[in-house]
XYZ file of C-alpha atoms in Angstrom:
555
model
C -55.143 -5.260 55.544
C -55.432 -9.315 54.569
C -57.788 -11.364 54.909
C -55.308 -13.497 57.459
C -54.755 -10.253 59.473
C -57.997 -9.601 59.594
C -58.765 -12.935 61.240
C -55.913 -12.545 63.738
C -57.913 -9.369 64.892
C -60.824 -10.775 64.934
C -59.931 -13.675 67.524
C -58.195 -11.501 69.694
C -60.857 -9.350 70.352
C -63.120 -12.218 70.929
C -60.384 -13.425 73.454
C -60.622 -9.670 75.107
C -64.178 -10.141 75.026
C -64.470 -13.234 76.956
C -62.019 -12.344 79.238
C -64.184 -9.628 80.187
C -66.927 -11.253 80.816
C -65.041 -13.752 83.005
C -65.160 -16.890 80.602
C -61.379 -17.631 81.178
C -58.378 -15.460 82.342
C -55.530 -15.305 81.038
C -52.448 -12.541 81.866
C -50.293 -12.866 78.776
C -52.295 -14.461 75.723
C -50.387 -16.478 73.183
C -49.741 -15.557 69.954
C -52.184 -15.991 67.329
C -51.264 -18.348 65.043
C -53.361 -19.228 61.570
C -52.743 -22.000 59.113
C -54.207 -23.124 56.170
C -55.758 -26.835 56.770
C -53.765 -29.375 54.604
C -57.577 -30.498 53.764
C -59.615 -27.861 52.405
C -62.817 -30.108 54.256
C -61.258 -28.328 57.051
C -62.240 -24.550 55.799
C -59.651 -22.221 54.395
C -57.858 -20.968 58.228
C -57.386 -22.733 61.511
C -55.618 -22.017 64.517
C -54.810 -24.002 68.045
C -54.944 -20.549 69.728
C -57.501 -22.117 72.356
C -55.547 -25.176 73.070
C -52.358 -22.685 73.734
C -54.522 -20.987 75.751
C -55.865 -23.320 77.824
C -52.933 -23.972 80.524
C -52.688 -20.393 81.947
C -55.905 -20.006 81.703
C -56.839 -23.177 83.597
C -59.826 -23.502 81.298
C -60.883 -26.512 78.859
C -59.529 -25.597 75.658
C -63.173 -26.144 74.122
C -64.548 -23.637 76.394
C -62.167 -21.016 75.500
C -62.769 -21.965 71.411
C -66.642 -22.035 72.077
C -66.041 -18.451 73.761
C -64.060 -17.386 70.790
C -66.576 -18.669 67.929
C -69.445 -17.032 70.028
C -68.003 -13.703 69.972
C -66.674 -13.086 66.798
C -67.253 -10.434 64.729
C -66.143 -11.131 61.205
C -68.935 -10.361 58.512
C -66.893 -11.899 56.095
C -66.481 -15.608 57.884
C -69.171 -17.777 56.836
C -68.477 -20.238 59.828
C -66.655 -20.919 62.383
C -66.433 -24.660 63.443
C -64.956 -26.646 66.816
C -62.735 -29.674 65.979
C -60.935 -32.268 68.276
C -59.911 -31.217 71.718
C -59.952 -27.087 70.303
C -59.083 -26.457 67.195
C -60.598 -23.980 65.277
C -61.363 -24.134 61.710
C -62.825 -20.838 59.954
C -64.711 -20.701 56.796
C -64.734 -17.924 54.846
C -67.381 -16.474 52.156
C -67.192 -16.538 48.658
C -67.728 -12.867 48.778
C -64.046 -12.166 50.053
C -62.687 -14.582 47.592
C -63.770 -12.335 45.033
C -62.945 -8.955 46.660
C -59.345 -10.618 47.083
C -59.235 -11.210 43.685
C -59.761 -7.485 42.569
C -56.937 -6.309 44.856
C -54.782 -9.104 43.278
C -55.354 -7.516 40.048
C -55.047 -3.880 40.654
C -51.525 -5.170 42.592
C -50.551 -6.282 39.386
C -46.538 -6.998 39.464
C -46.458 -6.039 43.270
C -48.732 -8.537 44.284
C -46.777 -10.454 46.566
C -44.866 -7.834 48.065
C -44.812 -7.130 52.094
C -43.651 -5.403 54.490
C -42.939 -7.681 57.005
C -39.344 -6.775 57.395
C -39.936 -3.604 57.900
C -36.439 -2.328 56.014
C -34.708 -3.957 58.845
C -31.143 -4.309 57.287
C -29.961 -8.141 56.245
C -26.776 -9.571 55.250
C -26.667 -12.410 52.911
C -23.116 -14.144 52.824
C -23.099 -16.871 50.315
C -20.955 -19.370 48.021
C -17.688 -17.575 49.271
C -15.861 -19.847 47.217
C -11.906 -19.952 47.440
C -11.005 -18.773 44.198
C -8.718 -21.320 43.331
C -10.505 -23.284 40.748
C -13.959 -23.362 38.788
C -17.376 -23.390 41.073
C -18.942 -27.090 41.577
C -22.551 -28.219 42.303
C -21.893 -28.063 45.672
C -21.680 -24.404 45.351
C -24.329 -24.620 43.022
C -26.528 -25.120 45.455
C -25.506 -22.344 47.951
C -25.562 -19.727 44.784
C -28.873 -20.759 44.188
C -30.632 -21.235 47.729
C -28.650 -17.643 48.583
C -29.895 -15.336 45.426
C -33.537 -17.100 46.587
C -33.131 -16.039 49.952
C -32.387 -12.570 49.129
C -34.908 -12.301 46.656
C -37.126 -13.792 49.084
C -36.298 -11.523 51.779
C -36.474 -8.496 49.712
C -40.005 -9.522 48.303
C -41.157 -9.592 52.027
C -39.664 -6.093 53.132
C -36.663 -6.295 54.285
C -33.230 -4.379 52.888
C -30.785 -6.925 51.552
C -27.475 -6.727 50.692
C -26.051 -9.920 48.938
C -22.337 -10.677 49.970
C -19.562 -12.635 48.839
C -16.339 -12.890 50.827
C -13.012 -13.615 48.540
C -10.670 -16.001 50.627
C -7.949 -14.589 48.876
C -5.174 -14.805 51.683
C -3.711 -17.325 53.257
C -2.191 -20.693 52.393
C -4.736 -21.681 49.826
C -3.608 -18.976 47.539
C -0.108 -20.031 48.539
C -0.925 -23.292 47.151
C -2.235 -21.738 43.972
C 0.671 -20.276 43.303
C 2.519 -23.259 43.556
C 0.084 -25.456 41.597
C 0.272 -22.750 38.817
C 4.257 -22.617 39.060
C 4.810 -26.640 38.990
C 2.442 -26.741 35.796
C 4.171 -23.862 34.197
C 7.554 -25.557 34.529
C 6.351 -28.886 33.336
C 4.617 -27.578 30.373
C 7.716 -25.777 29.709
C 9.950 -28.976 30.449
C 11.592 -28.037 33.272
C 12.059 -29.907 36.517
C 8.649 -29.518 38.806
C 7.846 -30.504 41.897
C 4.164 -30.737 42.804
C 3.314 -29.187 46.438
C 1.886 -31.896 48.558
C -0.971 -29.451 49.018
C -1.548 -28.562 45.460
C -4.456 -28.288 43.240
C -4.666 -30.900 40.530
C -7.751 -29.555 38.838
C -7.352 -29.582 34.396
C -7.768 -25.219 34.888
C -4.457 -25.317 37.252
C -2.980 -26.744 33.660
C -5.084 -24.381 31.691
C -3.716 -21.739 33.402
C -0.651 -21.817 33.506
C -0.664 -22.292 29.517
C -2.712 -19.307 29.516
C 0.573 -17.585 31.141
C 2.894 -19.188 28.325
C 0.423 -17.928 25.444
C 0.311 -14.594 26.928
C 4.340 -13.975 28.606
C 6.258 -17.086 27.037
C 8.861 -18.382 29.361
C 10.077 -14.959 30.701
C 9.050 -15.970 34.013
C 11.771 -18.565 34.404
C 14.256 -15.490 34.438
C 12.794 -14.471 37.686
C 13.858 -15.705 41.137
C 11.370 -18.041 42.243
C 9.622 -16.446 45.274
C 9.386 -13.721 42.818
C 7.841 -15.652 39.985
C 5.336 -17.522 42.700
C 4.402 -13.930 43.578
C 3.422 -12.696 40.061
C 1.750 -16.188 39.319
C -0.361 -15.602 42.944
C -1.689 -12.238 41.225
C -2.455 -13.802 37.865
C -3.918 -16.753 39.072
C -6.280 -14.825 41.113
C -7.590 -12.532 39.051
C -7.972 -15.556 36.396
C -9.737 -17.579 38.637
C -11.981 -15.056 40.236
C -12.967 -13.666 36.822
C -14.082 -17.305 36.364
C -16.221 -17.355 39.457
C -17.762 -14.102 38.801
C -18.751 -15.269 35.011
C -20.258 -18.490 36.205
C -22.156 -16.806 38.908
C -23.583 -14.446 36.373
C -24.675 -17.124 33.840
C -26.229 -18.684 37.490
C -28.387 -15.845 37.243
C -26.413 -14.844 40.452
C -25.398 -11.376 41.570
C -23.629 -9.814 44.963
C -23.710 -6.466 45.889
C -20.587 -6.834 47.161
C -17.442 -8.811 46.946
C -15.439 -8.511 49.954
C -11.780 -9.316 50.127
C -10.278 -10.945 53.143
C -6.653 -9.287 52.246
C -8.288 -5.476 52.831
C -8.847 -7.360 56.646
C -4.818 -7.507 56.959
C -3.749 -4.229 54.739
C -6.341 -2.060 56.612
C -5.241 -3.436 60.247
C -8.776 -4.585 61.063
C -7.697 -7.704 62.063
C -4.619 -6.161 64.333
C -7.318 -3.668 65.424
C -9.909 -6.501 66.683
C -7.573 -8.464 68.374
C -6.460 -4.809 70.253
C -10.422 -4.926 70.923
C -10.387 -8.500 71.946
C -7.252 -7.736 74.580
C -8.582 -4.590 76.122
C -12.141 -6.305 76.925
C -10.075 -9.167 78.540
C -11.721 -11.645 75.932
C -8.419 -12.163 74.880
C -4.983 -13.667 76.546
C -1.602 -15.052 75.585
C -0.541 -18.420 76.396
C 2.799 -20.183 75.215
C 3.382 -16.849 72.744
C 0.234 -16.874 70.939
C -3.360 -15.111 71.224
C -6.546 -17.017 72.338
C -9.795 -16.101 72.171
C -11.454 -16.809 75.739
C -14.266 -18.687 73.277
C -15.334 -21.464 76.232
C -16.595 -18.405 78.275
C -19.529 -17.967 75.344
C -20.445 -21.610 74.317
C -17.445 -22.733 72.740
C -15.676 -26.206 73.173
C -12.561 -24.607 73.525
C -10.301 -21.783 73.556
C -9.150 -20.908 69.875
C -5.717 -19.324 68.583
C -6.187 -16.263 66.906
C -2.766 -15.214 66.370
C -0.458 -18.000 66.179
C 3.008 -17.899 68.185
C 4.804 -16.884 65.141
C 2.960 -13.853 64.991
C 0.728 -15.577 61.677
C -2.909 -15.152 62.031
C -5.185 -18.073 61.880
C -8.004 -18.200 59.634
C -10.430 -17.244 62.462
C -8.396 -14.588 63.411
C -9.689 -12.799 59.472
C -13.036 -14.277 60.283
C -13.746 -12.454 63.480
C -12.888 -9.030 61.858
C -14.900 -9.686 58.747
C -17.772 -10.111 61.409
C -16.913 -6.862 63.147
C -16.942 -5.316 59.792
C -19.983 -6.677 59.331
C -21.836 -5.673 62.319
C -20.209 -2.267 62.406
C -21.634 -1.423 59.041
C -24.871 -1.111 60.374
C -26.555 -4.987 59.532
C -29.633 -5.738 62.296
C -28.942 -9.442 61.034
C -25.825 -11.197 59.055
C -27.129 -14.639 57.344
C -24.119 -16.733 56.421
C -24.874 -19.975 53.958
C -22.101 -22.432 54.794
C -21.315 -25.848 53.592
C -22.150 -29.315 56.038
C -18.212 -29.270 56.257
C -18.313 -26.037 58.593
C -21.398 -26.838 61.193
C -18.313 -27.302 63.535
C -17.213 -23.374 63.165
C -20.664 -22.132 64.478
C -19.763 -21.887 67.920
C -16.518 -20.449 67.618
C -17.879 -17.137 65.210
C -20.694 -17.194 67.398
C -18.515 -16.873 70.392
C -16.264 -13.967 68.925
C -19.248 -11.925 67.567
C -20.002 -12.205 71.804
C -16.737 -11.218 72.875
C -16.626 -8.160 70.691
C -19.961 -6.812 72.241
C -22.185 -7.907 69.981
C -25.182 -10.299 69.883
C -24.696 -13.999 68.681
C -28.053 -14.105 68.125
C -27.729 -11.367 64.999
C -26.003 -13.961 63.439
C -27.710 -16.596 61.760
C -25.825 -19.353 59.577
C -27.790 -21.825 57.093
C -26.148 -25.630 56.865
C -26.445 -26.819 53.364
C -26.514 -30.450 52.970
C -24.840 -32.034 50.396
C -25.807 -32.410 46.832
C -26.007 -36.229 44.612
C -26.150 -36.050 41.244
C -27.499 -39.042 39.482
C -27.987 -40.016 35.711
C -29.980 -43.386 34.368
C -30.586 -44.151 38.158
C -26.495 -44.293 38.974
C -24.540 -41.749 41.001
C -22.538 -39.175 39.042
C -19.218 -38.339 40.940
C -16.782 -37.399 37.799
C -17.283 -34.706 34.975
C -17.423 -36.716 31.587
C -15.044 -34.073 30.430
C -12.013 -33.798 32.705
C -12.534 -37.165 34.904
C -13.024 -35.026 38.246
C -16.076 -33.277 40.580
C -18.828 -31.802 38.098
C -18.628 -28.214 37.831
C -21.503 -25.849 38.021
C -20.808 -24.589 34.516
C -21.280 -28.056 33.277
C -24.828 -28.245 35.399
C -25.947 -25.850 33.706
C -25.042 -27.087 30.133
C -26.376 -30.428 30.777
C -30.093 -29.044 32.538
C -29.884 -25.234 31.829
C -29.902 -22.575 34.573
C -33.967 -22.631 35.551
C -33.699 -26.579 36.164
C -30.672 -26.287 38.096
C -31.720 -23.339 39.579
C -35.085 -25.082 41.062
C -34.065 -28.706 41.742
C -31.169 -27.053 43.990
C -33.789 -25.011 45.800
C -36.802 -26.880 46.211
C -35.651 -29.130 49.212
C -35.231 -27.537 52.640
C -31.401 -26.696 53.402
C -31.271 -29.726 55.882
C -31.824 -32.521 53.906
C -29.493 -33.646 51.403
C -30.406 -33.371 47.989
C -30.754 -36.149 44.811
C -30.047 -34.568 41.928
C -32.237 -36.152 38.813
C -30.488 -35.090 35.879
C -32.705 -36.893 33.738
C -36.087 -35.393 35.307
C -34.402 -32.026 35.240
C -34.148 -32.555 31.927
C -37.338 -33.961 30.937
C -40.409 -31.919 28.805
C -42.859 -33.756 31.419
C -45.554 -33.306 33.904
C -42.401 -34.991 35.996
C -40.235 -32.213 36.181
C -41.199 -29.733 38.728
C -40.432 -26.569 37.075
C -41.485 -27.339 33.786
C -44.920 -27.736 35.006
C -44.947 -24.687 36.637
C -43.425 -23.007 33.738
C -46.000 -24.614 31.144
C -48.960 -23.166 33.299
C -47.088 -19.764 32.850
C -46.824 -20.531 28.858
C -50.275 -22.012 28.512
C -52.048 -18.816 29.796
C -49.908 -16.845 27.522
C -51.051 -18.912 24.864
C -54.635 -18.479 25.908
C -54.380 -14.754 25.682
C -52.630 -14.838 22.235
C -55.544 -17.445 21.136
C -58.121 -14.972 22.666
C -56.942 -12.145 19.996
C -56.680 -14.413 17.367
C -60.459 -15.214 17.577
C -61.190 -11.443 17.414
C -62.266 -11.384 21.193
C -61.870 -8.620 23.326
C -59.801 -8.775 26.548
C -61.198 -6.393 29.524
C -59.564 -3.582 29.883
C -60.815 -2.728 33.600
C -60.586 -6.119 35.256
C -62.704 -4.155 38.290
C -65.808 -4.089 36.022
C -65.862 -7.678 35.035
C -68.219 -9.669 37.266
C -65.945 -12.454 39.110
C -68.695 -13.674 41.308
C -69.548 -15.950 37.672
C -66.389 -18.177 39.273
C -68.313 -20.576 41.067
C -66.744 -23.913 39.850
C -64.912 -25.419 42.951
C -61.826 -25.792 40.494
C -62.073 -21.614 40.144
C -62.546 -21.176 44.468
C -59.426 -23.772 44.932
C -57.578 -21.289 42.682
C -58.387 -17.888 43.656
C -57.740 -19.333 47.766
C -54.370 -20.436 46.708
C -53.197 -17.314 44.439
C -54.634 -14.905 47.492
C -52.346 -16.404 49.980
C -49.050 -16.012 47.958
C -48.167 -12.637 50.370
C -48.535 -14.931 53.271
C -46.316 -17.757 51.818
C -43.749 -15.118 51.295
C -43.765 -13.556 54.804
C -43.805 -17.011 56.006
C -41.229 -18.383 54.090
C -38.932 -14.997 54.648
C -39.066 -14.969 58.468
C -38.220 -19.089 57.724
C -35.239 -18.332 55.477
C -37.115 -20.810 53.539
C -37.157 -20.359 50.109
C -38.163 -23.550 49.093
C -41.713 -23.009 50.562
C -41.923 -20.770 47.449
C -41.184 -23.527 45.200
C -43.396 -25.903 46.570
C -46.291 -22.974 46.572
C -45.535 -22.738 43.207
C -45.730 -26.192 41.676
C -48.877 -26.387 43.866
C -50.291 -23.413 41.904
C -49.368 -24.345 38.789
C -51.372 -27.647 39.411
C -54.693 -26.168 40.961
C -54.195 -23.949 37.533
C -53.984 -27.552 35.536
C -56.814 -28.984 37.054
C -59.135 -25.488 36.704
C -57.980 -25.569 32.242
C -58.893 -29.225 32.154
C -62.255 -28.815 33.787
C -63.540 -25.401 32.735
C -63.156 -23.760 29.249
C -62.357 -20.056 28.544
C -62.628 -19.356 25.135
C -66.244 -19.751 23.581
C -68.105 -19.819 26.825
C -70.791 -16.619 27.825
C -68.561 -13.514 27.709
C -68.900 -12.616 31.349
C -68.080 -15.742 32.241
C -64.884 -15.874 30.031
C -64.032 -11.953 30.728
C -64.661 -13.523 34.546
C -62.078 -16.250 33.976
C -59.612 -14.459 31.685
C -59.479 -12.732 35.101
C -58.851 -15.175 37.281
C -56.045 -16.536 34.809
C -54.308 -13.136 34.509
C -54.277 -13.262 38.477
C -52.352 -16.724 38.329
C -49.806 -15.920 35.698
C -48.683 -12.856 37.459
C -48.736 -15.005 40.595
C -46.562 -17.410 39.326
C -44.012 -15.417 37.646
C -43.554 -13.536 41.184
C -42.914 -16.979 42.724
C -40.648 -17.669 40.043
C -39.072 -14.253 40.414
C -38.018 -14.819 43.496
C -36.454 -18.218 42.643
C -34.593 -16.540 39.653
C -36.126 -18.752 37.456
C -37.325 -17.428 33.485
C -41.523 -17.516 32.991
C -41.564 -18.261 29.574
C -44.344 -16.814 27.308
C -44.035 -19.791 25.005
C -42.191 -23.421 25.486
């Protein structure tokens, strides 16, 4: 058991306590909630637990604190100490610092690793890119704030499965096609007309030359509905072989790609809206299907099957969710563009008028992404004169830069892109101070051989209570709480909380090599610290695990 759980139990018997000797009453007590002071002045847990208290139990919130820090049993808290109108701040002993430490070590790779979820069975849905054209940053971001969020999630206990949904039905595919065809006539000089709707990307024209290198002109011998038919099929396989090979150089892998065509060719979508009529969730109206969607929360009603007998978008969307849900997920996660905080309601309302519970569904608004270069806003690739694609991000910064700058701000806020900090070899640039600290402990260990000096080989035996230096106590506080930070950040869906942790960590580490040496000191005190170093660098290459971004031995 932690050192946080440990506390938690410790205050709520001391609540039992007092309650039992008629110091306050209370019938349901609050939940216990502990936080680490953002000044360490303020000892190393506090909680408002008294002040939540104090309504229901009619009481002064510092009588119910005082009651608390009176009756605690904790050998292990060094103080316990009353601020403002009932906060409590706790103090722990050294001694646990240490003790911590030696169960961080023995942990090894799995320290870090929870069980707060329990195995309770996620679904991640992510980038779900139309496969019409080459990934942007955009997507960037969702790629890497998804992969986080499953690596996150899985770190803290939970079974994940990482999804991505191919929208490869409907009119944008239509317009594919035709983008392909109109390029493949022009570049063979026939007459072309572009569809209105078309895509005008430099791969639609890539493409289709692709087609000439590969089958010459015998397309033009084939009626055109036929031709746009075989062009829909090459296009798509093309384009999502494209998706899948930047994803991978991302660092980015799914589970599962799920195609929204198996929806029609299977029936599921026929077979939901049977569901969605026999509940009475459905009705007609002017020769079309609506979903009753105002009766759960909804604006309005929607169309599911249009008049013509053509289903909308949603209509594929609700029976993906079924699918979902009927595959046995406690909780779907969708990451969705700012563009689509509109559709909330309505997917929300379906996944209510199938049976299910809206609340299982959770969906993450990304905001949008800014690049920037020499202070100026970036809108156009340098090479083709349109959007920046991922694959260029990642040539410009390379994949760990990109990879952290996209997640280390919270989903809601948009994000400024510094390509010139994300490039930089600086103190500056967030993860290249966090992945020097990783490098320079390396190269302490490699220096430590070189010498001729011995490393420990049972770090159990090596007598940490030598760290006394406040520099060394900051440290081993803020490795010790990484399990928290990842429950925390989990049950948040907040991977970024990792990357701040992270760059935090990698700065107490700064501060504790600038102040205290390692090599040529007494040799308990540098088996002692050797210790405590080993402890950080596994520490921060699980934080950067779970970001999917490299800890380099050297840089």
């Amino acid at each position: 058991m932690d050192i946080k759980q440990q506390l938690t139990d410790a205050i709520g018997q001391a609540a039992a306590k007092a309650m039992a000797e008629g110091i306050f009453s209370i019938e349901l007590l609050p939940d216990i909630v502990l936080e680490v002071p953002p000044q360490k002045e303020f000892g190393d847990y506090a909680t408002n637990f008294a002040m939540q208290s104090a309504k229901a139990a009619k009481t002064n919130p510092r009588v119910i604190a005082q009651a608390i820090v009176e009756r605690l049993d904790a050998p292990w808290l060094e103080k316990a100490v009353i601020a403002g109108p009932g906060f409590i701040n706790f103090y722990l002993k050294s001694d646990w610092l240490y003790q911590e430490l030696v169960q961080i070590l023995a942990a090894g790779d799995d320290f870090g690793q929870t069980d707060a979820g329990q195995g309770q069975r996620v679904q991640v849905e992510f980038v779900s890119a139309n496969p019409t054209g080459p990934l942007h940053v955009g997507h960037g971001r969702g790629a890497a704030v998804g992969s986080a969020l499953v690596n996150l999630l899985r770190a803290a206990g939970y079974y994940v499965e990482a999804e991505f949904y191919i929208n490869d039905a409907g009119n944008q595919i239509d317009n594919l096609a035709a983008s392909v065809n109109a390029r493949y006539l022009e570049l063979l000089g026939k007459p072309s007309q572009f569809p209105e709707d078309g895509y005008h990307g430099r791969d639609i024209v890539d493409t289709a030359q692709r087609i000439i290198n590969h089958h010459g002109d015998k397309y033009l011998a084939l009626p055109a509905d036929e031709r746009l038919a075989e062009f829909k099929e090459l296009a798509l396989v093309e384009k999502l072989a494209g998706l899948r090979e930047d994803l991978e150089q991302f660092g980015v892998a799914f589970d599962v790609w799920f195609s929204e065509r198996t929806l029609h060719q299977s029936q599921a979508v026929a077979a939901t809206c049977e569901l969605l009529k026999s509940n009475g969730t459905m009705y007609e109206k002017d020769g079309a299907l609506w979903l009753k969607s105002t009766v759960y929360g909804d604006d309005k009603d929607r169309v599911v099957i249009r008049d013509n007998g053509v289903p909308t978008y949603l209509a594929a969307d609700i029976a993906y969710h079924r699918d979902k849900f009927v595959r046995g997920f406690n909780r779907v996660i969708n990451i969705w563009g700012a563009d689509h905080h509109g559709y909330i309601s309505r997917v929300r309302a379906s996944i209510a008028a199938m049976g299910y519970n809206p609340d299982n569904l959770e969906v993450i608004i990304l905001q949008m992404v800014s690049l920037y270069q020499n202070g100026e806003l970036v809108k156009m690739s340098k090479r083709t004169g349109q959007g920046v694609t991922l694959s260029e991000l990642i040539e410009e910064v390379g994949r760990d830069a990109a990879r952290f700058f996209f997640i280390m701000r919270s989903t809601d806020s948009q994000l400024d892109f510094d390509l010139d900090l994300a490039k930089s070899r600086s103190n500056d640039n967030p993860v290249y101070y966090i992945q020097y600290a990783h490098a320079r402990i390396s190269s302490i260990f490699r220096q430590v051989l070189e010498v001729g000096l011995s490393i420990p080989s049972a770090w159990d035996q090596v007598d940490l209570a030598l760290l006394t230096e406040q520099a060394e106590i900051d440290l081993i506080k803020k490795v010790a709480i990484l399990p928290e930070e990842v429950t925390s950040a989990a049950r948040e869906r907040a991977p970024h909380r990792i990357a701040r942790y992270a760059h935090e960590l990698a700065g107490l580490f700064h501060t504790f090599y600038n102040q205290c040496r390692i090599i040529g000191v007494e040799p308990e005190l540098q088996a002692a610290r050797l210790a405590l170093v080993t402890a950080v660098k596994s520490t921060i290459k699980q934080s950067l695990k779970i970001l999917g971004v490299a800890a380099p031995e050297k840089m």
